[in-house]
Amino acid sequence: TGRNEDKISKVIKEIELADSPNRIYGIVLDNSDISTIPDKIREVINLLGNRKLDILVNNAGVNGGDFENCTESEFDKVIETNLKGAIFLTQRVSEYMVDNGIKGNILNIASSSSVRPVTTAYALSKWGIRGWTLGLAKILIKKGIVVNGIAPGPTATPMLLNDKVKDISLPNNPSKRFAMPEEIANLAVFLTSNAGRMIVGDIIFMTGGAGTITIDDVKY
């Protein structure tokens, strides 16, 4: 899912080059537009046909909201995308899972910013995601739904690096580099598989040491 149909179509084509066709679907979804969520979930279910929706990954996110010059509209954009949207999307998907007896997995993407002093709307939203993941896991494990989170550190995505930048070195990270998106994805696959179902309510930090073995803020 995403907000831009052209980008969604491009990603689907890239994935299908290495896989059989007609297995990857995409829909336009802006999770900050809460009123559209029920219809979008129905759209997903219709696309799946006889298959069930049993995994939700909340990874929509925008950066920004420095408190020294943050406007109300910028603050709202970050919180509504990173936190509010994730909460209400999960509310609807988990209802569907419970109603259909699905023992599913929900994975929330937090951030290493969720353990640092909050100076931005982004960090505040990720503190919220981290705490909410713990509470959601407590509620839903009783219904057979496993909830966990990943807290990436600096990762080589367009949020932090220009698409044309090939150098992933990062001297002030203990591991001296950015994480690659594929590394985050590998952990996500494990946490949403049957192999990870005894990991419940955990936030796994994948930071290269930033935010775990260092005490200073990493300059993104």
Short mmCIF file of C-alpha atoms in Angstrom, two decimals:
data_model
loop_
_atom_site.label_atom_id
_atom_site.label_comp_id
_atom_site.label_asym_id
_atom_site.label_seq_id
_atom_site.Cartn_x
_atom_site.Cartn_y
_atom_site.Cartn_z
CA THR A 1 0.00 0.00 0.00
CA GLY A 2 1.00 3.61 -0.43
CA ARG A 3 -0.31 7.03 -1.33
CA ASN A 4 1.12 7.11 -4.86
CA GLU A 5 -0.30 4.68 -7.43
CA ASP A 6 2.66 5.05 -9.81
CA LYS A 7 5.16 4.13 -7.08
CA ILE A 8 3.04 1.14 -6.05
CA SER A 9 2.90 -0.14 -9.64
CA LYS A 10 6.66 0.28 -10.03
CA VAL A 11 7.40 -1.74 -6.89
CA ILE A 12 5.01 -4.51 -7.94
CA LYS A 13 6.79 -4.84 -11.29
CA GLU A 14 10.20 -4.95 -9.60
CA ILE A 15 9.10 -7.71 -7.23
CA GLU A 16 7.44 -9.75 -9.97
CA LEU A 17 10.67 -9.81 -11.99
CA ALA A 18 12.02 -12.21 -9.40
CA ASP A 19 8.79 -14.04 -8.70
CA SER A 20 5.81 -15.52 -10.49
CA PRO A 21 3.25 -12.98 -11.74
CA ASN A 22 -0.12 -12.16 -10.20
CA ARG A 23 0.98 -12.75 -6.63
CA ILE A 24 1.64 -9.14 -5.67
CA TYR A 25 -1.22 -6.68 -5.25
CA GLY A 26 -1.21 -2.99 -4.48
CA ILE A 27 -3.82 -0.49 -3.37
CA VAL A 28 -3.69 3.23 -2.76
CA LEU A 29 -4.02 3.83 0.97
CA ASP A 30 -3.41 6.96 3.02
CA ASN A 31 -3.67 5.68 6.56
CA SER A 32 -4.02 9.21 7.93
CA ASP A 33 -7.43 9.39 6.22
CA ILE A 34 -9.24 7.33 8.84
CA SER A 35 -12.63 7.45 7.12
CA THR A 36 -11.33 5.46 4.12
CA ILE A 37 -9.85 2.57 6.12
CA PRO A 38 -12.92 0.26 6.26
CA ASP A 39 -13.41 0.43 2.48
CA LYS A 40 -9.70 -0.15 1.85
CA ILE A 41 -9.68 -3.25 4.05
CA ARG A 42 -12.66 -4.60 2.13
CA GLU A 43 -10.73 -3.92 -1.09
CA VAL A 44 -7.79 -5.97 0.21
CA ILE A 45 -10.05 -8.83 1.27
CA ASN A 46 -11.70 -8.88 -2.16
CA LEU A 47 -8.29 -9.02 -3.86
CA LEU A 48 -7.29 -11.98 -1.69
CA GLY A 49 -10.30 -14.05 -2.72
CA ASN A 50 -10.27 -17.34 -0.80
CA ARG A 51 -7.13 -16.38 1.10
CA LYS A 52 -7.12 -14.58 4.45
CA LEU A 53 -5.53 -11.38 5.64
CA ASP A 54 -3.30 -12.69 8.44
CA ILE A 55 -0.37 -10.22 8.58
CA LEU A 56 -0.38 -6.46 9.07
CA VAL A 57 2.81 -4.41 9.04
CA ASN A 58 2.43 -0.80 10.13
CA ASN A 59 5.36 0.88 8.42
CA ALA A 60 3.90 4.10 7.01
CA GLY A 61 5.95 6.99 8.32
CA VAL A 62 6.99 10.59 7.72
CA ASN A 63 9.79 12.52 9.38
CA GLY A 64 9.81 16.04 10.78
CA GLY A 65 8.22 18.22 13.40
CA ASP A 66 11.23 19.79 15.12
CA PHE A 67 9.70 21.47 18.16
CA GLU A 68 11.73 24.66 17.75
CA ASN A 69 9.90 25.59 14.56
CA CYS A 70 7.13 23.01 14.16
CA THR A 71 3.78 24.22 12.88
CA GLU A 72 0.48 22.71 13.96
CA SER A 73 -0.17 21.32 10.47
CA GLU A 74 3.28 19.66 10.34
CA PHE A 75 2.78 18.19 13.81
CA ASP A 76 -0.64 16.81 12.81
CA LYS A 77 0.72 15.30 9.59
CA VAL A 78 3.42 13.36 11.45
CA ILE A 79 1.21 12.15 14.31
CA GLU A 80 -1.72 11.25 12.05
CA THR A 81 0.48 9.21 9.70
CA ASN A 82 2.87 7.59 12.15
CA LEU A 83 0.62 6.94 15.14
CA LYS A 84 -3.09 7.70 14.71
CA GLY A 85 -3.34 6.02 11.31
CA ALA A 86 -1.55 2.91 12.54
CA ILE A 87 -3.85 2.64 15.55
CA PHE A 88 -7.10 2.85 13.61
CA LEU A 89 -5.91 0.65 10.74
CA THR A 90 -4.92 -1.98 13.30
CA GLN A 91 -8.24 -1.64 15.09
CA ARG A 92 -10.10 -2.61 11.92
CA VAL A 93 -7.70 -5.35 10.79
CA SER A 94 -7.61 -6.98 14.23
CA GLU A 95 -11.44 -6.95 14.32
CA TYR A 96 -11.41 -8.80 10.99
CA MET A 97 -8.88 -11.33 12.31
CA VAL A 98 -10.87 -12.00 15.47
CA ASP A 99 -14.19 -12.27 13.62
CA ASN A 100 -12.68 -14.82 11.22
CA GLY A 101 -10.74 -16.84 13.81
CA ILE A 102 -7.39 -15.86 12.27
CA LYS A 103 -4.28 -16.36 14.43
CA GLY A 104 -2.45 -13.51 12.76
CA ASN A 105 0.60 -11.34 13.25
CA ILE A 106 0.84 -7.57 13.60
CA LEU A 107 4.20 -5.85 13.31
CA ASN A 108 4.74 -2.19 14.16
CA ILE A 109 7.75 -0.27 12.91
CA ALA A 110 9.01 1.91 15.74
CA SER A 111 12.43 3.58 15.74
CA SER A 112 15.58 3.96 17.80
CA SER A 113 14.21 7.50 18.33
CA SER A 114 11.67 5.91 20.68
CA VAL A 115 14.30 5.69 23.44
CA ARG A 116 15.82 9.17 23.01
CA PRO A 117 14.65 12.45 24.53
CA VAL A 118 11.73 13.72 22.45
CA THR A 119 12.54 16.86 20.48
CA THR A 120 10.43 16.21 17.36
CA ALA A 121 6.92 15.12 16.48
CA TYR A 122 8.53 12.12 14.77
CA ALA A 123 10.22 10.94 17.97
CA LEU A 124 6.99 11.51 19.92
CA SER A 125 5.07 9.36 17.44
CA LYS A 126 7.63 6.56 17.77
CA TRP A 127 7.49 6.67 21.57
CA GLY A 128 3.75 6.22 21.10
CA ILE A 129 4.23 3.28 18.74
CA ARG A 130 6.60 1.57 21.18
CA GLY A 131 4.24 1.89 24.14
CA TRP A 132 1.16 1.03 22.11
CA THR A 133 2.84 -2.12 20.76
CA LEU A 134 3.19 -3.44 24.31
CA GLY A 135 -0.43 -2.72 25.20
CA LEU A 136 -1.76 -4.08 21.91
CA ALA A 137 0.20 -7.29 22.38
CA LYS A 138 -1.33 -7.75 25.84
CA ILE A 139 -4.85 -7.29 24.49
CA LEU A 140 -4.58 -9.39 21.34
CA ILE A 141 -2.48 -12.38 22.49
CA LYS A 142 -5.60 -13.57 24.32
CA LYS A 143 -7.21 -13.87 20.89
CA GLY A 144 -4.28 -15.62 19.24
CA ILE A 145 -2.87 -12.55 17.50
CA VAL A 146 0.85 -11.90 18.01
CA VAL A 147 2.05 -8.30 18.14
CA ASN A 148 5.68 -7.16 18.05
CA GLY A 149 7.74 -4.24 16.85
CA ILE A 150 11.02 -3.46 15.15
CA ALA A 151 12.94 -0.33 16.08
CA PRO A 152 15.35 0.40 13.23
CA GLY A 153 18.20 2.84 13.58
CA PRO A 154 19.50 4.90 10.66
CA THR A 155 18.48 2.98 7.53
CA ALA A 156 19.40 3.60 3.90
CA THR A 157 15.98 4.72 2.68
CA PRO A 158 14.90 7.90 0.86
CA MET A 159 13.78 9.32 4.23
CA LEU A 160 17.44 9.68 5.21
CA LEU A 161 19.43 9.27 2.00
CA ASN A 162 18.96 10.53 -1.52
CA ASP A 163 18.22 7.70 -3.97
CA LYS A 164 21.45 8.55 -5.82
CA VAL A 165 23.65 8.19 -2.72
CA LYS A 166 25.48 4.84 -2.75
CA ASP A 167 27.73 5.35 0.28
CA ILE A 168 26.09 3.85 3.38
CA SER A 169 28.94 4.66 5.78
CA LEU A 170 27.92 6.42 8.98
CA PRO A 171 30.91 7.17 11.21
CA ASN A 172 28.93 8.13 14.34
CA ASN A 173 27.02 4.83 14.38
CA PRO A 174 28.86 2.14 16.40
CA SER A 175 28.56 -0.17 13.38
CA LYS A 176 29.88 2.63 11.12
CA ARG A 177 27.12 2.33 8.55
CA PHE A 178 23.43 2.61 7.80
CA ALA A 179 21.29 -0.53 7.94
CA MET A 180 20.01 -1.77 4.61
CA PRO A 181 16.23 -2.08 4.07
CA GLU A 182 16.72 -5.77 3.25
CA GLU A 183 18.12 -6.35 6.74
CA ILE A 184 15.04 -4.82 8.34
CA ALA A 185 12.83 -6.85 5.99
CA ASN A 186 14.53 -10.14 6.93
CA LEU A 187 13.70 -9.56 10.60
CA ALA A 188 10.14 -8.56 9.69
CA VAL A 189 9.67 -11.84 7.82
CA PHE A 190 10.82 -13.82 10.85
CA LEU A 191 8.63 -11.90 13.30
CA THR A 192 5.48 -12.41 11.20
CA SER A 193 6.13 -16.11 10.59
CA ASN A 194 5.28 -19.17 12.68
CA ALA A 195 8.93 -19.28 13.73
CA GLY A 196 8.45 -16.12 15.78
CA ARG A 197 5.14 -16.68 17.50
CA MET A 198 6.65 -17.06 20.97
CA ILE A 199 8.07 -13.55 20.68
CA VAL A 200 5.18 -11.48 22.04
CA GLY A 201 5.11 -7.76 22.80
CA ASP A 202 8.78 -7.22 22.12
CA ILE A 203 10.47 -4.30 20.40
CA ILE A 204 13.59 -5.56 18.67
CA PHE A 205 16.19 -2.86 18.10
CA MET A 206 18.04 -3.14 14.79
CA THR A 207 20.24 -0.10 15.03
CA GLY A 208 23.87 -1.12 14.64
CA GLY A 209 24.25 -0.02 18.26
CA ALA A 210 22.68 3.45 17.89
CA GLY A 211 20.24 3.90 20.74
CA THR A 212 21.25 0.68 22.48
CA ILE A 213 24.98 0.75 23.30
CA THR A 214 25.44 4.50 22.86
CA ILE A 215 23.91 7.22 25.01
CA ASP A 216 24.27 10.15 22.63
CA ASP A 217 21.84 11.03 19.87
CA VAL A 218 22.76 9.81 16.43
CA LYS A 219 22.76 12.66 13.94
CA TYR A 220 20.57 11.42 11.12
#
